[in-house]
Tab-separated table of C-alpha atoms in Angstrom:
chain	number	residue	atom	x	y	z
A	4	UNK	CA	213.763	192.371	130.665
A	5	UNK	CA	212.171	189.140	131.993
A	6	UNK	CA	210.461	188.255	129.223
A	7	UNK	CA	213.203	188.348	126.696
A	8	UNK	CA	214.938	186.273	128.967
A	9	UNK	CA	211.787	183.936	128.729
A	10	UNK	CA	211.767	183.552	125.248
A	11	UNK	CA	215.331	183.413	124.446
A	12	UNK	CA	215.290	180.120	126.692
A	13	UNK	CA	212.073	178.869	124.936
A	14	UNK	CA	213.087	179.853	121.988
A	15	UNK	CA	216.265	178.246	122.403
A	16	UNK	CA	214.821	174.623	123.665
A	17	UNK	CA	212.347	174.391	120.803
A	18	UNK	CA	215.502	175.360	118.312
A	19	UNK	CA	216.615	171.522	119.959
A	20	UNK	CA	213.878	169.578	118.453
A	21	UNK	CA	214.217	171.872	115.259
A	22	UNK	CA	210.906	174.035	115.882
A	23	UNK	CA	210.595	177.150	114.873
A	24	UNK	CA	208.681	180.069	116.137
A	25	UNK	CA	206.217	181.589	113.783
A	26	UNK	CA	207.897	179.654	111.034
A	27	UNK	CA	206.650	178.451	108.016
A	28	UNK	CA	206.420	174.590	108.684
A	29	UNK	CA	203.130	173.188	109.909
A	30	UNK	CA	204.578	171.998	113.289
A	31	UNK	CA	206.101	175.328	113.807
A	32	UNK	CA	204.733	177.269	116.703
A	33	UNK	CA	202.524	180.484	116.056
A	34	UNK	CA	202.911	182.557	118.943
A	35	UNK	CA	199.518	184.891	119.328
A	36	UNK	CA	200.465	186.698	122.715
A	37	UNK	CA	204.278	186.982	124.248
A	38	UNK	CA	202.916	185.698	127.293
A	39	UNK	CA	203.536	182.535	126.071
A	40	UNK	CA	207.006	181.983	127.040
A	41	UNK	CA	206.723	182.881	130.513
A	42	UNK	CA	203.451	180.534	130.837
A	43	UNK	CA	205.491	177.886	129.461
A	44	UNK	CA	208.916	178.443	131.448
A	45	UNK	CA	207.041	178.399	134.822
A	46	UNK	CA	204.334	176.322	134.245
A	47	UNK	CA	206.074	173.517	132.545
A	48	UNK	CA	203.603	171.066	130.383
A	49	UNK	CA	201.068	172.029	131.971
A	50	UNK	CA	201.813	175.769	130.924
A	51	UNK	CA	202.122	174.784	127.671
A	52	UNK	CA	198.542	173.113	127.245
A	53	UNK	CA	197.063	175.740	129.108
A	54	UNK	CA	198.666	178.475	126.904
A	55	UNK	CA	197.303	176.704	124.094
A	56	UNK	CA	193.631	176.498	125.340
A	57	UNK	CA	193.911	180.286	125.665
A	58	UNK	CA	194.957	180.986	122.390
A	59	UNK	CA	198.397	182.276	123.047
A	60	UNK	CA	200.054	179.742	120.509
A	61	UNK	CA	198.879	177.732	117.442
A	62	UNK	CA	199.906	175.453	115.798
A	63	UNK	CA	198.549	173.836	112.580
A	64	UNK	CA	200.159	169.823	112.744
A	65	UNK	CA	200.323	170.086	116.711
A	66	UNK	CA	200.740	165.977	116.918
A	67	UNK	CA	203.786	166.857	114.523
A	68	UNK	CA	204.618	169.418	117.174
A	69	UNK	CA	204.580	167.235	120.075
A	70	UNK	CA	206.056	164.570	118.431
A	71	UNK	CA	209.082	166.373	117.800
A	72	UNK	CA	209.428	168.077	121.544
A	73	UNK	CA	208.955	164.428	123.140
A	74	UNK	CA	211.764	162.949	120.175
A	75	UNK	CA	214.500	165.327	121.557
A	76	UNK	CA	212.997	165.086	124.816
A	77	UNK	CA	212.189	168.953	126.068
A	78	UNK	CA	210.462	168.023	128.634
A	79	UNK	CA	213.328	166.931	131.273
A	80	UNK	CA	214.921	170.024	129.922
A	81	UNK	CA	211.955	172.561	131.891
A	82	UNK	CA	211.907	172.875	135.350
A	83	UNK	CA	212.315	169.268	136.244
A	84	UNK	CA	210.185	169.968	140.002
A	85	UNK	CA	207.796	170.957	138.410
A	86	UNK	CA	206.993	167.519	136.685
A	87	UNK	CA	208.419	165.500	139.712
A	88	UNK	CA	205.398	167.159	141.954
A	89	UNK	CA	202.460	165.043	140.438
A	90	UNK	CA	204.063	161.782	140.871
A	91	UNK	CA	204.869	162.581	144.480
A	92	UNK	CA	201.184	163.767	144.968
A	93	UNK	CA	200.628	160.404	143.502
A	94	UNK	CA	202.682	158.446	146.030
A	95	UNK	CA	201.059	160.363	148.805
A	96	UNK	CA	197.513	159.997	147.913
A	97	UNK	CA	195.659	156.652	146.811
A	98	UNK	CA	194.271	158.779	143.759
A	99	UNK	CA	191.606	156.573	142.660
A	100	UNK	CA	190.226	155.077	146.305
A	101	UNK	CA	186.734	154.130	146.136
A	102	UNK	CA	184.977	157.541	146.216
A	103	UNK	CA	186.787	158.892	143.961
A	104	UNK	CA	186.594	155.812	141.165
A	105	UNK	CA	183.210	157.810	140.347
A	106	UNK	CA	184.729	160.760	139.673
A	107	UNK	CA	186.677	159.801	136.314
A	108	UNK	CA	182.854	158.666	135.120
A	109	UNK	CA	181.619	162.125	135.545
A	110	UNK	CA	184.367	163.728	134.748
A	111	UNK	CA	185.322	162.746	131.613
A	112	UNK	CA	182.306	160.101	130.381
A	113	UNK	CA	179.668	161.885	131.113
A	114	UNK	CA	180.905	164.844	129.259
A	115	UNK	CA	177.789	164.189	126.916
A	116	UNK	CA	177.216	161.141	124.664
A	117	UNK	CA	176.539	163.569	121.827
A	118	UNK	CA	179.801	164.462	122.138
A	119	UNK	CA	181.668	160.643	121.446
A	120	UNK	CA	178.628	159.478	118.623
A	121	UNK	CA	180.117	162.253	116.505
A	122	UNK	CA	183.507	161.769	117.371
A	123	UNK	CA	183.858	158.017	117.664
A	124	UNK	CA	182.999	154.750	115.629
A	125	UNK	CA	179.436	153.606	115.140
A	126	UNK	CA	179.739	151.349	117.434
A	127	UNK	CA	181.090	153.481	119.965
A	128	UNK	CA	184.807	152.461	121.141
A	129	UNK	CA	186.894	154.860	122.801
A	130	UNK	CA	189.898	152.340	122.508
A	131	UNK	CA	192.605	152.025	120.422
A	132	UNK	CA	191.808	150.133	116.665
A	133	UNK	CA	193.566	147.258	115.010
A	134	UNK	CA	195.010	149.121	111.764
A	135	UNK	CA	196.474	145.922	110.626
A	136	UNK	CA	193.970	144.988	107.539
A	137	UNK	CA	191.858	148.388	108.160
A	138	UNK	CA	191.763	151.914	106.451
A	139	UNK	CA	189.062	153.498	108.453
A	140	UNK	CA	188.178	153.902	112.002
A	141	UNK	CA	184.941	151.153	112.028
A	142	UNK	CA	186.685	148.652	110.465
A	143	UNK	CA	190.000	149.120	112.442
A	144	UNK	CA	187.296	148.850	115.897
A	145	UNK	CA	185.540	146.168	114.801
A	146	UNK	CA	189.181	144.265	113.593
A	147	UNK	CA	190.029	145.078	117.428
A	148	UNK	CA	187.022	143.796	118.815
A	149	UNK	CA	187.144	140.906	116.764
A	150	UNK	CA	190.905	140.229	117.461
A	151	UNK	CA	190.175	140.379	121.278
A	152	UNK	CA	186.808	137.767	121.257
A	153	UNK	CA	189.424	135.039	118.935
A	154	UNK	CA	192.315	135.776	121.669
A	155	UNK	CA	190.394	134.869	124.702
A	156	UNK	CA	188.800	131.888	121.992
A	157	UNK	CA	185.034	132.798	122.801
A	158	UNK	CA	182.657	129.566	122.275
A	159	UNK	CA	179.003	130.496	122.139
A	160	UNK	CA	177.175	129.717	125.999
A	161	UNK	CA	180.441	131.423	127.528
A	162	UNK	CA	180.039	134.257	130.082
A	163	UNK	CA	182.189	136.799	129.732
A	164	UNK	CA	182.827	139.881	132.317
A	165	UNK	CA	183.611	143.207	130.827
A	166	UNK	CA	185.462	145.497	133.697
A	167	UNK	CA	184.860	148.888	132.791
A	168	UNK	CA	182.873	148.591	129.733
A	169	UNK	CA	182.104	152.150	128.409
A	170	UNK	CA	178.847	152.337	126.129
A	171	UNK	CA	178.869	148.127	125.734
A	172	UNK	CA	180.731	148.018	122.222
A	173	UNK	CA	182.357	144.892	123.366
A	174	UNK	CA	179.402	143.293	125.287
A	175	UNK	CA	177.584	144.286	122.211
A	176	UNK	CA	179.918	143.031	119.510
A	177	UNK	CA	180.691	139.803	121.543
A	178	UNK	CA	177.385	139.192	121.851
A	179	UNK	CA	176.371	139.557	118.815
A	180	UNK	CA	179.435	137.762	116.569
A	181	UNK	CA	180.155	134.988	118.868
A	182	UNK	CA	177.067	133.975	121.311
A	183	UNK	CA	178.076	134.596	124.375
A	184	UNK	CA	176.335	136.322	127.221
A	185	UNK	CA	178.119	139.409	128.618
A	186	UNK	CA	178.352	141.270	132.070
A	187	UNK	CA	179.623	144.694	131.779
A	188	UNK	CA	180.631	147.307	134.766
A	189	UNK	CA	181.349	150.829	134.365
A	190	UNK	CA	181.148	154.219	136.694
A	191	UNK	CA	179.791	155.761	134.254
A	192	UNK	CA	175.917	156.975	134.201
A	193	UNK	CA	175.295	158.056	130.598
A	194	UNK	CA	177.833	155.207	129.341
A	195	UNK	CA	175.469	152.606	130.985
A	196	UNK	CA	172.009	154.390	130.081
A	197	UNK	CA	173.262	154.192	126.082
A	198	UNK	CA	174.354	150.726	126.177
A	199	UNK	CA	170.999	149.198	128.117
A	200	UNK	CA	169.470	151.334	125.629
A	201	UNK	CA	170.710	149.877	122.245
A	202	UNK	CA	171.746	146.340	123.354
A	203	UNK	CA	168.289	145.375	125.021
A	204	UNK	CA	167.548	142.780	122.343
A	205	UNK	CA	171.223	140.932	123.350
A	206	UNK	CA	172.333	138.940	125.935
A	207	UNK	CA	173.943	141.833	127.918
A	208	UNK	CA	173.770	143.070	131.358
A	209	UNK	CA	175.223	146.426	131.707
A	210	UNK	CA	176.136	147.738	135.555
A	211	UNK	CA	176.735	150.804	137.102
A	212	UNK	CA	178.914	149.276	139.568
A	213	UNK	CA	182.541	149.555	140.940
A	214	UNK	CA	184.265	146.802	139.624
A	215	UNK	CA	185.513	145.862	142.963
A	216	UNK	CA	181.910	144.390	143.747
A	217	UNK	CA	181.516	142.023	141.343
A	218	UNK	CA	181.567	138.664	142.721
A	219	UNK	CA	180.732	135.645	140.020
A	220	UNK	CA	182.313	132.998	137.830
A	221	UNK	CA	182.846	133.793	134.112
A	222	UNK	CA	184.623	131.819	131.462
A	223	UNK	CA	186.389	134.767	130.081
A	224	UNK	CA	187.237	138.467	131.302
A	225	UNK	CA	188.439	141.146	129.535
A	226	UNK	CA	189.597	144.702	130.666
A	227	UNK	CA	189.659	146.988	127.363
A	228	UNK	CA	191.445	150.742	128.581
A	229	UNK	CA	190.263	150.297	132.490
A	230	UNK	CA	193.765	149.523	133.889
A	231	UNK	CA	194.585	153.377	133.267
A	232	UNK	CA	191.915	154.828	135.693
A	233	UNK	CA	192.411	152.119	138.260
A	234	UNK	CA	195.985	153.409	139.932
A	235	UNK	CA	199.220	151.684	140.906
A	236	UNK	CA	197.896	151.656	144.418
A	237	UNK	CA	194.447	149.549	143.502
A	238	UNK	CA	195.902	147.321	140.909
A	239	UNK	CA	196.617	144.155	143.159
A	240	UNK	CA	192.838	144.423	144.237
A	241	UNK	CA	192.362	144.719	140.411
A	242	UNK	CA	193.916	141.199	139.781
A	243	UNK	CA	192.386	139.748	142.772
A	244	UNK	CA	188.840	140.809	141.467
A	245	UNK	CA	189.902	139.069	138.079
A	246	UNK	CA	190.768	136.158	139.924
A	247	UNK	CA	187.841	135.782	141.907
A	248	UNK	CA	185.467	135.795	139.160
A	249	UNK	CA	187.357	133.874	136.475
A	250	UNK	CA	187.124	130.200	136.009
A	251	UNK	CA	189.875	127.898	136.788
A	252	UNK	CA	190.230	127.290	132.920
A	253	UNK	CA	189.230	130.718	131.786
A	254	UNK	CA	191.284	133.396	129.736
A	255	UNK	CA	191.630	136.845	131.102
A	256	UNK	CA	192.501	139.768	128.530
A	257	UNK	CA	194.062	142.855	129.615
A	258	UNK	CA	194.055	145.763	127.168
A	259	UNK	CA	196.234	149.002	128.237
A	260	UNK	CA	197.868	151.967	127.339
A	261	UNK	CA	201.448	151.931	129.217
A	262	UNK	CA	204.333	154.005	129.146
A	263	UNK	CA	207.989	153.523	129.276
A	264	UNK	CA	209.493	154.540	132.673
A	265	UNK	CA	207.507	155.296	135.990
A	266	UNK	CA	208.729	158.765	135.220
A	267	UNK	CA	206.032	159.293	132.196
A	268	UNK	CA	203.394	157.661	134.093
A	269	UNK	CA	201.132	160.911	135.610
A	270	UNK	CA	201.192	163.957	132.461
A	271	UNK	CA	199.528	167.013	134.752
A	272	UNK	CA	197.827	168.317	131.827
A	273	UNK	CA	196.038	165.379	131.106
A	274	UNK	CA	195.020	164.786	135.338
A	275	UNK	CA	194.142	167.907	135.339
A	276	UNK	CA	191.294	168.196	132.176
A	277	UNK	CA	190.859	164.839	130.482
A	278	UNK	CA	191.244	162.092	133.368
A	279	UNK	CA	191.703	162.985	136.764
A	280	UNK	CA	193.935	160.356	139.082
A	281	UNK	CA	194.755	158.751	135.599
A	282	UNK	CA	198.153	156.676	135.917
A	283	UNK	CA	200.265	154.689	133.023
A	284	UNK	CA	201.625	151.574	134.073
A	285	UNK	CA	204.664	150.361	133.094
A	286	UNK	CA	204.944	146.962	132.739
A	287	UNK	CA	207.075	145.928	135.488
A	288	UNK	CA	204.154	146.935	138.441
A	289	UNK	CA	201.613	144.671	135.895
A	290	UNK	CA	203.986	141.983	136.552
A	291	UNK	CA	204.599	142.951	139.930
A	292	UNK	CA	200.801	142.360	140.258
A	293	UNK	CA	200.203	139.349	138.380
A	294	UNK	CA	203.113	137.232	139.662
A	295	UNK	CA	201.918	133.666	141.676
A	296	UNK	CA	198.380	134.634	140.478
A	297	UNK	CA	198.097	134.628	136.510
A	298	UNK	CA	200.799	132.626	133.621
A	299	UNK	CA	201.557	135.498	131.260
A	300	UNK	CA	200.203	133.304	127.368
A	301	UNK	CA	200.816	136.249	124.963
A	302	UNK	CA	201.744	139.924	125.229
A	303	UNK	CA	201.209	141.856	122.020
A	304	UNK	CA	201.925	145.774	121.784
A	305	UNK	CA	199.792	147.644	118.964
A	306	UNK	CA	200.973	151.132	120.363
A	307	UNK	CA	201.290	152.479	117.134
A	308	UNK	CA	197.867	151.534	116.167
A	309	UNK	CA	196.669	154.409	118.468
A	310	UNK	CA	198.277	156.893	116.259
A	311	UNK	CA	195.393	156.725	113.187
A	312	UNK	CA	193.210	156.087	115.770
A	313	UNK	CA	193.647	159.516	117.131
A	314	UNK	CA	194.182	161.245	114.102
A	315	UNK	CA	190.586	159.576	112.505
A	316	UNK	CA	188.820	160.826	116.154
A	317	UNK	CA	190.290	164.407	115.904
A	318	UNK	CA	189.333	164.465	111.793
A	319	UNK	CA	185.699	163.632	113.117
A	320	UNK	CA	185.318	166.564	115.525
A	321	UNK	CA	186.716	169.156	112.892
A	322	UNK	CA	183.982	166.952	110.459
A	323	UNK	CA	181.225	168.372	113.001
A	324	UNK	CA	182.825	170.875	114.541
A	325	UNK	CA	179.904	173.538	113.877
A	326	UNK	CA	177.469	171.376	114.748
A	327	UNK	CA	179.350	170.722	118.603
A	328	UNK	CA	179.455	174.190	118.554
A	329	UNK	CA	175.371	174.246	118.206
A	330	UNK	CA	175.250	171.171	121.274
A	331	UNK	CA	177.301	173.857	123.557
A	332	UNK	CA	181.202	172.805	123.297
A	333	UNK	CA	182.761	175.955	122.752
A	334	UNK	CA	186.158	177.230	121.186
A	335	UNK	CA	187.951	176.662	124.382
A	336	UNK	CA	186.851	172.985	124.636
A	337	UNK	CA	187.298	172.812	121.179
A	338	UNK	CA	190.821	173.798	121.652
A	339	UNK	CA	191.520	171.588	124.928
A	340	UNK	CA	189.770	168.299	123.036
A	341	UNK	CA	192.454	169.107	119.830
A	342	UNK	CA	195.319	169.620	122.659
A	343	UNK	CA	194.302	166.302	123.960
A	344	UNK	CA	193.542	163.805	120.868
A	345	UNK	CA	196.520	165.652	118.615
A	346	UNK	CA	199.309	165.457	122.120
A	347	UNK	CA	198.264	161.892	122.497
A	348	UNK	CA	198.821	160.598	118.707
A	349	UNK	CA	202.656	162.421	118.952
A	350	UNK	CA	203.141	160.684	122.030
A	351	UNK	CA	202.050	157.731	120.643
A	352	UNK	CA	204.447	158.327	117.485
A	353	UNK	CA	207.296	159.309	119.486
A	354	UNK	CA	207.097	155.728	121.430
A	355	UNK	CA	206.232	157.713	124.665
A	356	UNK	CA	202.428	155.459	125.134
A	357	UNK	CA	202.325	151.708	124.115
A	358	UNK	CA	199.282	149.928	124.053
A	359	UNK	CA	199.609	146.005	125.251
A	360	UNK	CA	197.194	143.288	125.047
A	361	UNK	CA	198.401	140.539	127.380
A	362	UNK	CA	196.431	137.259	127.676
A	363	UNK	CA	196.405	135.389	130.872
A	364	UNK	CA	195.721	131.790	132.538
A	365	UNK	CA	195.363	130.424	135.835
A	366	UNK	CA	197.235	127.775	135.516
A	367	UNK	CA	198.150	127.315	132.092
A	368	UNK	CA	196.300	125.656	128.962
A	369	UNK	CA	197.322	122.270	128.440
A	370	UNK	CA	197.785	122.274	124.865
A	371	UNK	CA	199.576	125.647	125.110
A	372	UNK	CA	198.049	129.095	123.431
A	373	UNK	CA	197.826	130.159	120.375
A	374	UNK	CA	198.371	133.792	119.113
A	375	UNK	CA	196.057	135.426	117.324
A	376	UNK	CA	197.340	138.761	115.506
């Protein structure tokens, strides 16, 4: 019948990237319910992440998993329409146009700040670390942090915009280390409430404000994982907000997570229950973008940073995984955060997702840049 027509094809496109169902290795798939395969055959990706949140399948190293399926490339083997619909959608629709900017912040930020203090750093970054001298997730943040105030060559008395600043960890740590005064904009409520909160006693101004409506001079900007939830559509008004506000002299840091081909750029899963209208740029439309406007000083990709960083974030939530049970985040959250953190670190293994920090001047420094790594 149909379903044994189902699974023999499943069965036979996981045999590809050498997985095994109900096998004994840990990146084997454990199939609870033979409705599984037909989930996954019609529904594509997003089947498959939305047969795991229901408990059909498990499986025990599912970033092994996914590493493995995006290695031998299964994805452009299922019902290629399927995957081509969301990027149309994409081209139709200006995903992120101003009413809807506010949507990622409730959406996905204001899920509950309980829910990042256990899972994230202490001080709070939902970015991707710098691994390079670090064995644990606050020194590999604060490394990061660090690494981004000596690119941009802060100088206590600078000002400094942060576009889309999240709970202030940079404003904070900037701040703090290097004496400058910070202005940070985010969309999200709770993010902003947090980071008035605990950086009163610094010079930081934290906004809930588009970033399309800041209009001031600063020394310095950075954008630390912004460029994601801003669209293909919005990022020329992205780099014309950057240059509006940044001094002819001044250093502008871009940090983003990008992806390979315009192909990989939309995953539905991930639009659909971790960040709505979210888009990967590849690097050819942050060119596209930046050309006539900014000189290009230093690109550095620490993709493969985000792996650990992933893996420490998911080993914190099973750390306090009864007591997110007690705040209200149930099984099937559970299950959809694990799909999410453990997906992204194998897509970050496989090379799918790169992270680049790129460093930009007006006009160029006179006595040239100077990498820091």
């Amino acid at each position: 019948g149909k379903v044994n027509k189902a699974e023999v094809t499943i069965r036979g496109l996981l045999e590809l990237a050498d997985i095994e169902i109900n096998g004994n290795n840990p990146y084997d798939v454990q199939v609870n319910d033979t409705a599984f395969y037909r989930r996954v055959l019609s529904g594509g990706p997003l089947g498959l992440g939305e047969a795991y949140m229901d408990g059909l399948w498990d499986c025990e190293a599912l970033d092994d998993f996914i590493y493995k399926v995006l290695r031998a490339d299964l994805e452009h083997s299922i019902s290629p329409l399927k995957l081509l619909l969301p990027v149309v959608w994409a081209k139709l629709v200006n995903l992120q146009s101003r009413n809807r900017a506010f949507r990622i912040g409730e959406h996905h930020y204001d899920i509950g700040n309980d829910l990042y203090q256990l899972m994230l750093d202490q001080r709070m970054v939902y970015t991707c670390g710098y691994w390079k001298d670090a064995d644990n997730l606050d020194d590999a943040q604060e490394a990061k942090l660090d690494l981004i105030c000596r690119k941009v060559g802060l100088k206590p008395g600078m000002r400094v915009l942060d576009l889309g600043c999240g709970w202030g960890s940079f404003a904070g740590f900037a701040a703090e280390r290097y004496g400058v005064e910070v202005v940070g904009v985010t969309v999200s409520k709770e993010q902003i409430e947090y980071g008035q909160r605990r950086y009163k006693d610094l010079n930081v101004d934290l906004r809930f404000q588009d970033y399309r409506d800041v209009n001031e001079r600063f020394d310095r900007i950075v954008s630390i994982g912004i460029l994601e939830h801003v669209g293909p559509k919005n990022y020329k008004t992205f780099m014309e907000v950057v240059e509006r506000n940044l001094a002819d002299d001044g250093l502008y840091l871009l940090h983003t997570i990008g992806t390979n081909t315009r192909a990989l750029s939309v995953d539905p899963w991930t639009d659909k229950y971790i960040f709505p209208g979210g888009v990967l740029p590849v690097l050819q439309q942050i060119d596209a973008v930046t050309e006539g406007v900014f000189i290009l000083e230093d690109l550095h990709n620490i993709g493969t940073h985000y792996d650990p960083t992933l893996m420490a974030w998911m080993a914190n939530v099973d750390k306090h995984r009864q007591e997110l049970e007690n705040l209200g985040y149930d099984e099937h959250f559970y299950r959809m955060w694990r799909y999410y953190l453990l997906g992204a670190a194998g897509s970050d293994r496989a090379r799918r997702n790169q992270l680049w920090q790129i460093v930009y001047s007006k006009k160029g420094l006179d006595c040239g840049y100077q990498s820091s790594r």
